[in-house]
Short mmCIF file of C-alpha atoms in Angstrom, two decimals:
data_model
loop_
_atom_site.label_atom_id
_atom_site.label_comp_id
_atom_site.label_asym_id
_atom_site.label_seq_id
_atom_site.Cartn_x
_atom_site.Cartn_y
_atom_site.Cartn_z
CA MET A 11 -15.44 -14.70 -3.46
CA SER A 12 -13.73 -13.57 -6.62
CA ALA A 13 -14.84 -16.53 -8.66
CA ARG A 14 -18.52 -15.80 -9.08
CA ARG A 15 -18.88 -12.04 -9.08
CA PHE A 16 -19.71 -10.24 -12.32
CA LEU A 17 -20.10 -6.65 -13.36
CA VAL A 18 -23.26 -5.40 -15.05
CA SER A 19 -24.31 -1.89 -16.00
CA PRO A 20 -26.27 0.08 -13.39
CA GLY A 21 -29.48 0.09 -15.42
CA GLN A 22 -29.39 -3.69 -15.88
CA LEU A 23 -29.39 -4.47 -12.19
CA LYS A 24 -32.99 -3.29 -11.82
CA SER A 25 -34.31 -6.08 -14.08
CA GLU A 26 -35.30 -9.55 -12.95
CA LEU A 27 -33.65 -11.17 -15.96
CA ILE A 28 -30.16 -10.01 -16.89
CA ILE A 29 -27.99 -10.95 -19.85
CA LEU A 30 -24.28 -10.78 -19.03
CA GLU A 31 -22.17 -8.92 -21.58
CA PRO A 32 -19.92 -11.20 -23.65
CA GLY A 33 -16.63 -10.48 -21.81
CA GLU A 34 -18.08 -11.39 -18.43
CA ALA A 35 -20.06 -14.32 -19.83
CA GLY A 36 -17.01 -15.73 -21.62
CA HIS A 37 -15.01 -15.71 -18.41
CA ALA A 38 -17.88 -17.36 -16.56
CA GLN A 39 -18.11 -20.16 -19.10
CA ARG A 40 -14.55 -20.79 -20.22
CA VAL A 41 -12.66 -20.19 -16.98
CA LEU A 42 -15.21 -20.89 -14.27
CA ARG A 43 -17.23 -23.40 -16.31
CA LEU A 44 -20.49 -22.20 -14.83
CA GLN A 45 -23.64 -24.14 -15.73
CA ALA A 46 -27.34 -23.43 -15.65
CA GLY A 47 -28.46 -23.51 -12.01
CA ASP A 48 -25.22 -22.08 -10.61
CA GLU A 49 -25.45 -19.16 -8.23
CA ILE A 50 -23.57 -15.95 -8.94
CA TRP A 51 -23.37 -12.37 -7.71
CA LEU A 52 -23.92 -9.33 -9.90
CA LEU A 53 -22.47 -5.90 -9.11
CA ASP A 54 -23.03 -2.55 -10.77
CA GLY A 55 -19.96 -0.90 -9.23
CA LEU A 56 -22.10 1.80 -7.61
CA GLY A 57 -22.86 -0.12 -4.41
CA ASN A 58 -25.73 -2.28 -5.66
CA GLN A 59 -25.51 -6.05 -5.79
CA ALA A 60 -27.78 -8.99 -6.51
CA ARG A 61 -27.66 -12.72 -5.91
CA ALA A 62 -28.74 -14.46 -9.09
CA VAL A 63 -28.94 -17.86 -10.72
CA VAL A 64 -27.73 -18.78 -14.20
CA GLU A 65 -30.77 -19.78 -16.28
CA ARG A 66 -29.20 -20.27 -19.68
CA LEU A 67 -25.82 -20.06 -21.43
CA ASN A 68 -25.18 -18.41 -24.86
CA PRO A 69 -26.25 -15.74 -24.23
CA MET A 70 -25.76 -16.03 -20.49
CA LEU A 71 -29.08 -15.23 -18.88
CA CYS A 72 -29.42 -14.82 -15.11
CA ARG A 73 -32.44 -14.45 -12.86
CA VAL A 74 -32.13 -12.21 -9.80
CA ARG A 75 -33.08 -13.90 -6.52
CA GLU A 76 -32.42 -11.09 -4.05
CA ARG A 77 -30.80 -7.69 -3.78
CA PRO A 78 -29.24 -7.55 -0.32
CA PRO A 79 -28.03 -4.05 0.59
CA TRP A 80 -24.28 -3.57 0.79
CA PRO A 81 -23.29 -1.84 4.02
CA SER A 82 -21.17 1.13 2.88
CA PRO A 83 -18.11 1.45 5.07
CA ARG A 84 -17.83 4.51 7.22
CA PRO A 85 -16.23 7.03 6.87
CA ARG A 86 -16.62 7.96 3.24
CA ILE A 87 -13.07 8.61 1.99
CA ILE A 88 -12.55 11.28 -0.63
CA MET A 89 -8.99 11.45 -1.87
CA LEU A 90 -7.62 14.57 -3.56
CA LEU A 91 -4.76 12.99 -5.42
CA ALA A 92 -1.98 14.62 -7.40
CA VAL A 93 -1.72 12.82 -10.71
CA SER A 94 1.06 10.23 -10.80
CA LYS A 95 2.71 8.37 -13.65
CA ASN A 96 0.68 5.67 -15.36
CA GLN A 97 2.15 2.70 -13.52
CA ALA A 98 1.50 4.25 -10.11
CA MET A 99 -2.03 5.23 -11.14
CA ASP A 100 -2.73 1.65 -12.24
CA ILE A 101 -1.64 0.32 -8.85
CA LEU A 102 -3.80 2.92 -7.12
CA ALA A 103 -6.89 2.21 -9.23
CA GLN A 104 -6.70 -1.40 -8.08
CA LYS A 105 -5.68 -0.97 -4.45
CA LEU A 106 -7.81 2.05 -3.56
CA THR A 107 -10.77 -0.04 -4.75
CA GLU A 108 -9.78 -2.83 -2.36
CA LEU A 109 -9.58 -0.20 0.40
CA MET A 110 -13.04 1.09 -0.50
CA VAL A 111 -12.04 4.67 -1.18
CA ASP A 112 -15.21 6.42 -2.33
CA GLU A 113 -13.91 9.15 -4.61
CA ILE A 114 -10.58 9.97 -6.22
CA ARG A 115 -10.42 13.56 -7.40
CA LEU A 116 -7.26 14.20 -9.35
CA PHE A 117 -5.44 17.48 -9.52
CA ASN A 118 -2.40 18.87 -11.30
CA ALA A 119 -0.01 19.80 -8.50
CA ALA A 120 2.71 22.42 -8.81
CA ARG A 121 5.29 19.62 -8.89
CA SER A 122 3.28 17.03 -10.85
CA VAL A 123 5.35 15.33 -13.52
CA ALA A 124 2.35 13.76 -15.24
CA GLU A 125 -0.81 15.52 -16.30
CA ALA A 126 -4.37 14.47 -15.59
CA GLY A 127 -6.76 13.97 -18.42
CA GLY A 128 -10.24 12.51 -18.56
CA SER A 129 -9.14 9.99 -21.20
CA LYS A 130 -7.51 7.76 -18.59
CA ASN A 131 -10.74 7.35 -16.63
CA ASP A 132 -11.83 4.39 -18.74
CA ARG A 133 -8.63 2.52 -17.96
CA TRP A 134 -8.84 3.20 -14.20
CA GLU A 135 -12.50 2.23 -14.11
CA ARG A 136 -11.71 -1.04 -15.84
CA LEU A 137 -8.92 -1.83 -13.37
CA ALA A 138 -11.17 -0.82 -10.48
CA GLY A 139 -13.93 -3.08 -11.80
CA GLN A 140 -11.57 -6.06 -11.90
CA ALA A 141 -10.45 -5.34 -8.34
CA LEU A 142 -14.05 -4.96 -7.22
CA LYS A 143 -14.94 -8.49 -8.30
CA GLN A 144 -12.13 -9.85 -6.10
CA CYS A 145 -12.38 -7.71 -2.99
CA GLY A 146 -15.98 -8.31 -2.00
CA ALA A 147 -16.98 -4.65 -1.93
CA ALA A 148 -19.84 -3.47 -4.12
CA ARG A 149 -18.73 0.03 -5.03
CA ALA A 150 -15.68 1.17 -6.98
CA PRO A 151 -14.18 4.61 -6.42
CA ARG A 152 -15.57 7.40 -8.55
CA PHE A 153 -12.72 8.88 -10.59
CA VAL A 154 -12.93 12.59 -11.28
CA ALA A 155 -10.20 14.05 -13.49
CA PRO A 156 -9.40 17.57 -14.75
CA PRO A 157 -10.01 19.84 -16.57
CA TYR A 158 -12.14 21.69 -13.92
CA PRO A 159 -11.20 24.12 -15.88
CA ASN A 160 -7.50 23.82 -15.05
CA GLY A 161 -7.44 21.16 -12.36
CA ASN A 162 -5.12 22.66 -9.75
CA LEU A 163 -5.32 22.14 -5.99
CA ASP A 164 -7.30 25.34 -5.47
CA GLU A 165 -10.14 23.92 -7.53
CA VAL A 166 -10.39 20.53 -5.85
CA LEU A 167 -10.17 22.21 -2.43
CA GLY A 168 -13.24 24.16 -3.43
CA GLN A 169 -15.11 20.83 -3.66
CA ALA A 170 -14.52 20.04 0.04
CA PRO A 171 -16.84 21.17 2.87
CA PRO A 172 -16.03 24.78 3.75
CA SER A 173 -14.75 24.49 7.31
CA ARG A 174 -13.56 21.95 9.87
CA LEU A 175 -16.96 20.40 10.32
CA GLU A 176 -17.54 17.80 13.02
CA ARG A 177 -18.66 15.43 10.38
CA ALA A 178 -15.69 15.84 8.02
CA LEU A 179 -12.06 15.28 8.90
CA LYS A 180 -9.80 17.04 6.41
CA ILE A 181 -6.15 16.06 6.28
CA ALA A 182 -3.15 16.71 4.06
CA ALA A 183 -0.31 14.20 4.08
CA TYR A 184 2.81 16.39 4.23
CA GLU A 185 6.34 15.18 4.80
CA GLY A 186 7.39 18.64 6.04
CA GLU A 187 5.03 18.39 9.02
CA GLN A 188 7.06 18.01 12.21
CA LYS A 189 4.46 18.08 14.99
CA THR A 190 1.37 16.19 13.94
CA ASN A 191 1.08 12.62 12.73
CA LEU A 192 -1.86 10.75 11.26
CA ALA A 193 -2.55 8.61 14.35
CA GLN A 194 -2.98 11.74 16.50
CA ILE A 195 -5.71 13.31 14.44
CA MET A 196 -8.02 10.35 13.94
CA PRO A 197 -10.92 10.84 16.38
CA LEU A 198 -12.31 7.99 18.47
CA GLN A 199 -15.55 7.87 16.51
CA ALA A 200 -15.49 7.65 12.74
CA PRO A 201 -16.48 10.95 11.11
CA GLU A 202 -18.92 10.83 8.21
CA GLU A 203 -16.27 11.82 5.72
CA VAL A 204 -12.51 12.05 5.50
CA TRP A 205 -10.97 14.27 2.84
CA VAL A 206 -7.30 13.48 2.19
CA ILE A 207 -4.80 15.40 0.09
CA ILE A 208 -1.91 13.35 -1.35
CA GLY A 209 0.76 15.35 -3.14
CA PRO A 210 2.89 14.39 -6.15
CA GLU A 211 6.26 12.65 -6.22
CA GLY A 212 8.13 15.87 -5.32
CA GLY A 213 5.69 16.71 -2.51
CA LEU A 214 3.21 19.56 -2.11
CA SER A 215 4.72 23.01 -2.55
CA LYS A 216 4.81 25.44 0.37
CA GLU A 217 2.07 27.49 -1.29
CA GLU A 218 -0.11 24.40 -1.75
CA ILE A 219 0.14 23.24 1.86
CA GLU A 220 -0.58 26.77 3.11
CA LEU A 221 -3.61 26.98 0.85
CA ALA A 222 -4.88 23.65 2.18
CA GLN A 223 -4.39 24.79 5.76
CA GLU A 224 -6.32 28.00 5.07
CA ARG A 225 -9.20 25.82 3.91
CA GLY A 226 -9.22 23.86 7.17
CA PHE A 227 -7.05 20.87 6.21
CA VAL A 228 -4.75 19.61 8.98
CA SER A 229 -1.29 18.71 7.75
CA CYS A 230 0.18 15.50 9.15
CA ARG A 231 3.17 13.32 8.50
CA LEU A 232 2.89 9.58 7.93
CA THR A 233 6.29 8.00 8.58
CA SER A 234 9.82 9.28 9.19
CA SER A 235 10.81 7.93 5.76
CA ILE A 236 9.85 9.66 2.52
CA LEU A 237 7.06 7.73 0.83
CA ARG A 238 6.40 7.72 -2.88
CA SER A 239 3.15 9.40 -3.73
CA GLU A 240 1.26 6.17 -4.40
CA THR A 241 2.62 4.56 -1.23
CA ALA A 242 1.41 7.56 0.79
CA ALA A 243 -2.03 7.21 -0.80
CA LEU A 244 -2.23 3.49 0.00
CA VAL A 245 -0.95 3.85 3.54
CA THR A 246 -3.31 6.72 4.36
CA ALA A 247 -6.34 4.93 2.95
CA GLY A 248 -5.28 1.76 4.78
CA CYS A 249 -4.84 3.53 8.12
CA LEU A 250 -8.23 5.24 7.77
CA ARG A 251 -10.04 2.01 6.86
CA CYS A 252 -8.37 -0.09 9.57
CA HIS A 253 -8.75 2.50 12.34
CA TRP A 254 -12.55 2.40 12.58
CA GLU A 255 -13.08 -1.14 11.29
CA MET Z 14 16.80 13.57 -1.05
CA SER Z 15 16.86 10.93 -3.75
CA ALA Z 16 19.22 12.78 -6.01
CA ARG Z 17 22.44 12.43 -4.11
CA ARG Z 18 22.25 9.14 -2.27
CA PHE Z 19 24.39 6.23 -3.41
CA LEU Z 20 24.80 2.63 -2.39
CA VAL Z 21 28.17 1.20 -1.44
CA SER Z 22 29.09 -2.19 -0.06
CA PRO Z 23 29.15 -2.53 3.75
CA GLY Z 24 32.90 -3.00 3.89
CA GLN Z 25 33.55 0.13 1.84
CA LEU Z 26 31.76 2.47 4.21
CA LYS Z 27 34.45 2.07 6.84
CA SER Z 28 37.10 3.71 4.65
CA GLU Z 29 37.83 7.42 4.46
CA LEU Z 30 38.20 7.31 0.69
CA ILE Z 31 35.58 5.40 -1.27
CA ILE Z 32 35.37 4.62 -4.99
CA LEU Z 33 31.77 4.34 -6.24
CA GLU Z 34 31.07 1.29 -8.35
CA PRO Z 35 30.52 2.09 -12.06
CA GLY Z 36 26.71 1.85 -12.10
CA GLU Z 37 26.30 4.32 -9.27
CA ALA Z 38 29.08 6.57 -10.57
CA GLY Z 39 27.61 6.61 -14.08
CA HIS Z 40 24.25 7.77 -12.75
CA ALA Z 41 25.97 10.42 -10.63
CA GLN Z 42 27.84 11.82 -13.60
CA ARG Z 43 25.49 11.41 -16.56
CA VAL Z 44 22.14 12.08 -14.88
CA LEU Z 45 22.98 14.23 -11.88
CA ARG Z 46 26.08 15.81 -13.45
CA LEU Z 47 27.91 15.86 -10.15
CA GLN Z 48 31.28 17.57 -10.04
CA ALA Z 49 34.29 17.48 -7.76
CA GLY Z 50 33.39 19.30 -4.56
CA ASP Z 51 29.72 18.24 -4.57
CA GLU Z 52 28.30 16.73 -1.41
CA ILE Z 53 26.67 13.31 -1.48
CA TRP Z 54 25.39 10.65 0.91
CA LEU Z 55 26.59 7.06 0.93
CA LEU Z 56 24.51 4.16 2.28
CA ASP Z 57 25.41 0.55 2.85
CA GLY Z 58 21.80 -0.66 3.11
CA LEU Z 59 22.41 -2.04 6.60
CA GLY Z 60 21.65 1.18 8.48
CA ASN Z 61 25.01 2.92 8.10
CA GLN Z 62 25.39 6.18 6.23
CA ALA Z 63 28.06 8.76 5.56
CA ARG Z 64 28.14 12.32 4.28
CA ALA Z 65 30.92 12.60 1.74
CA VAL Z 66 32.38 14.93 -0.86
CA VAL Z 67 33.26 14.04 -4.44
CA GLU Z 68 37.04 14.41 -4.84
CA ARG Z 69 37.53 13.15 -8.37
CA LEU Z 70 35.54 11.72 -11.30
CA ASN Z 71 36.56 8.66 -13.42
CA PRO Z 72 36.77 6.71 -11.20
CA MET Z 73 34.48 8.57 -8.85
CA LEU Z 74 36.37 9.02 -5.61
CA CYS Z 75 34.64 10.35 -2.49
CA ARG Z 76 36.01 11.42 0.88
CA VAL Z 77 33.86 10.75 3.96
CA ARG Z 78 33.17 13.82 6.08
CA GLU Z 79 30.98 12.34 8.81
CA ARG Z 80 29.03 9.22 9.69
CA PRO Z 81 25.91 10.42 11.48
CA PRO Z 82 23.97 7.57 13.09
CA TRP Z 83 20.64 6.71 11.49
CA PRO Z 84 17.89 6.47 14.12
CA SER Z 85 16.30 3.05 13.53
CA PRO Z 86 12.54 3.32 13.68
CA ARG Z 87 10.78 1.51 16.46
CA PRO Z 88 9.26 -1.09 16.52
CA ARG Z 89 11.35 -3.46 14.47
CA ILE Z 90 8.92 -5.05 11.99
CA ILE Z 91 9.48 -8.65 10.99
CA MET Z 92 7.07 -9.83 8.33
CA LEU Z 93 6.37 -13.52 7.76
CA LEU Z 94 5.12 -13.31 4.21
CA ALA Z 95 3.56 -16.01 2.06
CA VAL Z 96 5.29 -15.91 -1.30
CA SER Z 97 3.32 -14.01 -3.95
CA LYS Z 98 3.63 -13.84 -7.70
CA ASN Z 99 6.58 -11.93 -9.12
CA GLN Z 100 4.79 -8.68 -9.84
CA ALA Z 101 3.37 -8.45 -6.31
CA MET Z 102 6.76 -9.32 -4.82
CA ASP Z 103 8.40 -6.55 -6.85
CA ILE Z 104 5.91 -4.00 -5.51
CA LEU Z 105 6.49 -5.25 -1.98
CA ALA Z 106 10.30 -5.15 -2.25
CA GLN Z 107 10.00 -1.47 -3.10
CA LYS Z 108 7.23 -0.38 -0.78
CA LEU Z 109 8.18 -2.38 2.32
CA THR Z 110 11.57 -0.66 2.03
CA GLU Z 111 9.86 2.74 2.05
CA LEU Z 112 7.93 1.60 5.13
CA MET Z 113 11.15 0.52 6.83
CA VAL Z 114 10.20 -3.09 7.40
CA ASP Z 115 13.24 -4.73 8.98
CA GLU Z 116 12.95 -8.33 7.83
CA ILE Z 117 10.85 -10.21 5.30
CA ARG Z 118 10.85 -13.95 5.94
CA LEU Z 119 9.10 -15.79 3.16
CA PHE Z 120 7.22 -19.02 3.55
CA ASN Z 121 5.37 -21.45 1.29
CA ALA Z 122 1.78 -21.35 2.52
CA ALA Z 123 -0.71 -24.16 2.04
CA ARG Z 124 -2.48 -22.04 -0.58
CA SER Z 125 0.57 -20.37 -2.11
CA VAL Z 126 0.42 -20.30 -5.90
CA ALA Z 127 4.06 -19.27 -6.30
CA GLU Z 128 7.05 -20.86 -4.67
CA ALA Z 129 9.84 -19.14 -2.81
CA GLY Z 130 13.39 -19.65 -3.86
CA GLY Z 131 16.59 -17.97 -2.80
CA SER Z 132 17.37 -17.07 -6.41
CA LYS Z 133 14.93 -14.15 -6.34
CA ASN Z 134 16.71 -12.49 -3.41
CA ASP Z 135 19.11 -10.65 -5.70
CA ARG Z 136 16.24 -9.07 -7.60
CA TRP Z 137 14.38 -7.99 -4.45
CA GLU Z 138 17.55 -6.60 -2.91
CA ARG Z 139 18.22 -4.58 -6.04
CA LEU Z 140 14.68 -3.14 -6.02
CA ALA Z 141 14.95 -2.45 -2.29
CA GLY Z 142 18.28 -0.68 -2.86
CA GLN Z 143 16.72 1.61 -5.46
CA ALA Z 144 13.85 2.40 -3.09
CA LEU Z 145 16.28 3.04 -0.26
CA LYS Z 146 18.02 5.81 -2.16
CA GLN Z 147 14.71 7.61 -2.58
CA CYS Z 148 13.03 7.12 0.76
CA GLY Z 149 15.64 8.59 3.09
CA ALA Z 150 16.00 5.50 5.27
CA ALA Z 151 19.39 3.86 5.66
CA ARG Z 152 18.46 0.21 5.97
CA ALA Z 153 16.73 -2.07 3.48
CA PRO Z 154 14.71 -5.08 4.64
CA ARG Z 155 16.61 -8.31 5.02
CA PHE Z 156 15.06 -10.91 2.72
CA VAL Z 157 15.09 -14.47 3.95
CA ALA Z 158 13.73 -17.10 1.58
CA PRO Z 159 13.23 -20.88 1.81
CA PRO Z 160 14.40 -23.63 1.80
CA TYR Z 161 14.58 -23.81 5.63
CA PRO Z 162 14.48 -26.98 4.79
CA ASN Z 163 10.96 -26.81 3.33
CA GLY Z 164 9.89 -23.27 4.13
CA ASN Z 165 6.38 -23.77 5.50
CA LEU Z 166 4.68 -21.60 8.13
CA ASP Z 167 5.68 -23.94 10.95
CA GLU Z 168 9.30 -23.23 10.27
CA VAL Z 169 9.09 -19.44 10.14
CA LEU Z 170 6.94 -19.43 13.27
CA GLY Z 171 9.79 -21.20 14.99
CA GLN Z 172 11.94 -18.12 14.32
CA ALA Z 173 9.64 -15.84 16.38
CA PRO Z 174 9.99 -15.29 20.14
CA PRO Z 175 8.35 -18.19 21.98
CA SER Z 176 5.46 -16.52 23.79
CA ARG Z 177 3.51 -13.29 23.93
CA LEU Z 178 6.38 -11.29 25.32
CA GLU Z 179 5.83 -7.72 26.45
CA ARG Z 180 8.46 -6.64 24.05
CA ALA Z 181 7.10 -8.43 20.98
CA LEU Z 182 3.63 -8.03 19.50
CA LYS Z 183 2.75 -11.00 17.29
CA ILE Z 184 -0.14 -10.67 14.87
CA ALA Z 185 -1.62 -12.62 11.99
CA ALA Z 186 -3.72 -10.76 9.41
CA TYR Z 187 -6.72 -13.04 8.90
CA GLU Z 188 -9.85 -12.18 6.98
CA GLY Z 189 -11.84 -14.83 8.86
CA GLU Z 190 -11.33 -12.99 12.17
CA GLN Z 191 -14.63 -11.49 13.30
CA LYS Z 192 -13.86 -9.99 16.69
CA THR Z 193 -10.46 -8.38 16.69
CA ASN Z 194 -9.13 -5.71 14.39
CA LEU Z 195 -5.64 -4.32 13.98
CA ALA Z 196 -6.36 -0.96 15.65
CA GLN Z 197 -7.51 -2.72 18.84
CA ILE Z 198 -4.35 -4.66 19.43
CA MET Z 199 -1.74 -1.96 18.94
CA PRO Z 200 -0.61 -0.93 22.43
CA LEU Z 201 -0.12 2.71 23.42
CA GLN Z 202 3.64 2.37 23.60
CA ALA Z 203 5.55 0.89 20.72
CA PRO Z 204 6.81 -2.63 21.49
CA GLU Z 205 10.37 -3.47 20.57
CA GLU Z 206 9.29 -5.82 17.81
CA VAL Z 207 6.18 -6.62 15.82
CA TRP Z 208 5.96 -9.97 14.04
CA VAL Z 209 3.29 -10.05 11.33
CA ILE Z 210 1.99 -13.01 9.34
CA ILE Z 211 0.56 -12.20 5.90
CA GLY Z 212 -1.05 -15.11 4.09
CA PRO Z 213 -1.18 -15.89 0.36
CA GLU Z 214 -3.79 -14.80 -2.19
CA GLY Z 215 -6.23 -17.49 -1.08
CA GLY Z 216 -5.73 -16.70 2.61
CA LEU Z 217 -4.21 -18.72 5.44
CA SER Z 218 -5.71 -22.18 5.87
CA LYS Z 219 -7.61 -23.04 9.04
CA GLU Z 220 -4.69 -25.24 10.14
CA GLU Z 221 -2.21 -22.43 9.56
CA ILE Z 222 -4.14 -19.82 11.56
CA GLU Z 223 -4.62 -22.30 14.42
CA LEU Z 224 -0.93 -23.09 14.41
CA ALA Z 225 -0.10 -19.37 14.56
CA GLN Z 226 -2.51 -18.86 17.45
CA GLU Z 227 -0.94 -21.76 19.35
CA ARG Z 228 2.38 -19.97 19.02
CA GLY Z 229 0.98 -16.78 20.56
CA PHE Z 230 0.02 -14.86 17.43
CA VAL Z 231 -3.18 -12.81 17.69
CA SER Z 232 -5.37 -13.00 14.61
CA CYS Z 233 -6.90 -9.74 13.47
CA ARG Z 234 -8.82 -8.47 10.49
CA LEU Z 235 -7.79 -5.38 8.58
CA THR Z 236 -10.81 -4.13 6.61
CA SER Z 237 -14.27 -5.45 5.79
CA SER Z 238 -13.15 -5.92 2.18
CA ILE Z 239 -10.91 -8.76 1.06
CA LEU Z 240 -7.43 -7.44 0.40
CA ARG Z 241 -4.98 -8.97 -1.99
CA SER Z 242 -2.00 -10.42 -0.20
CA GLU Z 243 0.37 -7.61 -1.15
CA THR Z 244 -2.19 -4.95 -0.23
CA ALA Z 245 -2.60 -6.56 3.20
CA ALA Z 246 1.18 -6.50 3.66
CA LEU Z 247 1.42 -2.82 2.70
CA VAL Z 248 -1.53 -1.74 4.79
CA THR Z 249 -0.34 -3.62 7.87
CA ALA Z 250 3.20 -2.25 7.61
CA GLY Z 251 1.77 1.24 6.99
CA CYS Z 252 -0.54 1.08 10.02
CA LEU Z 253 2.28 -0.13 12.25
CA ARG Z 254 4.69 2.55 11.07
CA CYS Z 255 2.17 5.40 11.29
CA HIS Z 256 0.74 4.39 14.66
CA TRP Z 257 3.84 5.06 16.74
CA GLU Z 258 5.41 7.71 14.52
#
């Protein structure tokens, strides 16, 4: 699956004839040794894909044969994620793509040790694009980073639906939660959307979890151990994707 | 939680007076600036822990106050894991510790690109030990690596209980499985043990999955995307830990 999937820009995918950009074409020729006549898949990272055939090398020209729709997984997962250190964010950019998280909205938590900034988006999008070619999905997460103007939890909470709608499950992973766990609050039928808050390394502050609860988020614990922030993000996304698969 | 937890050797934890080894003591003094009279926790990595008080620095001498039992999570999770590349194995050593996986038995799969060898155990145990101090659990996974003599799947399967016992759930994560998913096969009550097979980057071969099924393992898919091997391991362990929490 990974071998013959290539990224193109969204505008390109509407054409019948598409020229691969040099980085993608180089990989196709040098590593995969593709030839004229070989079949490949093209992705725009936004959920669109096309089956195509290589017509010519140098530059690498492909003709689209069909554009089968990609069935978006349900529910949509929107993760409100406290910014982590670079290494953890790199792991998340890759693995949350594999788990088909739809949006990652970063915020600066009270206890964040790193700070969000739009400048990292390019790096995460590149890592997500690489993961996308391997994992068989057609859409990478959309990364949204502060400033919003200041990028705290209050602001990203304002982006979520206003109340506990039927169609949107809103949860906050919180290690201080004693009563409710994640398995208990996943309904039998997949909701349209799940909004998930994942706090920073030091956890959400008391004020932050209370604010989330006021806005209709249900706090739940994951495991009896204390997970690193990126592990909590991966495990939550994994549980949500596997539960209604 | 992470700040004041230190590793000691299993034998040491039985004593009333314990001298921390220099690496742990140095961290305690230079980074945490602990003083005589401060309370700390000691772990042996095998599930035993003790609350202790610093009596003296240089060498750092601690007196045990109590040895509260650590409630082992249920089910026990035994992961039969195809060897991955070093970077993926490092991530797993850390994160499967956080998720309180009990044993990691490595095997050389038909499509493995890396090879297991006992020499890496020291590195994984060190990474697991670091994770253990942060995650609040008291036991790190036991790493078991080939040769067994040759370390293929057949051999590690022979280590699992013989049939589908009530007390042991046996599953194989398999992307080719169309009918059964992980959520469907987790019973209401936690079994005593869950044995999980996670294949290599290229997936389990047809022969390997058939062999596992013959031995009573149920194949199940995780998500509709194709997960990297280490992501599959994390997601499966996370789902199992969260489901009966």
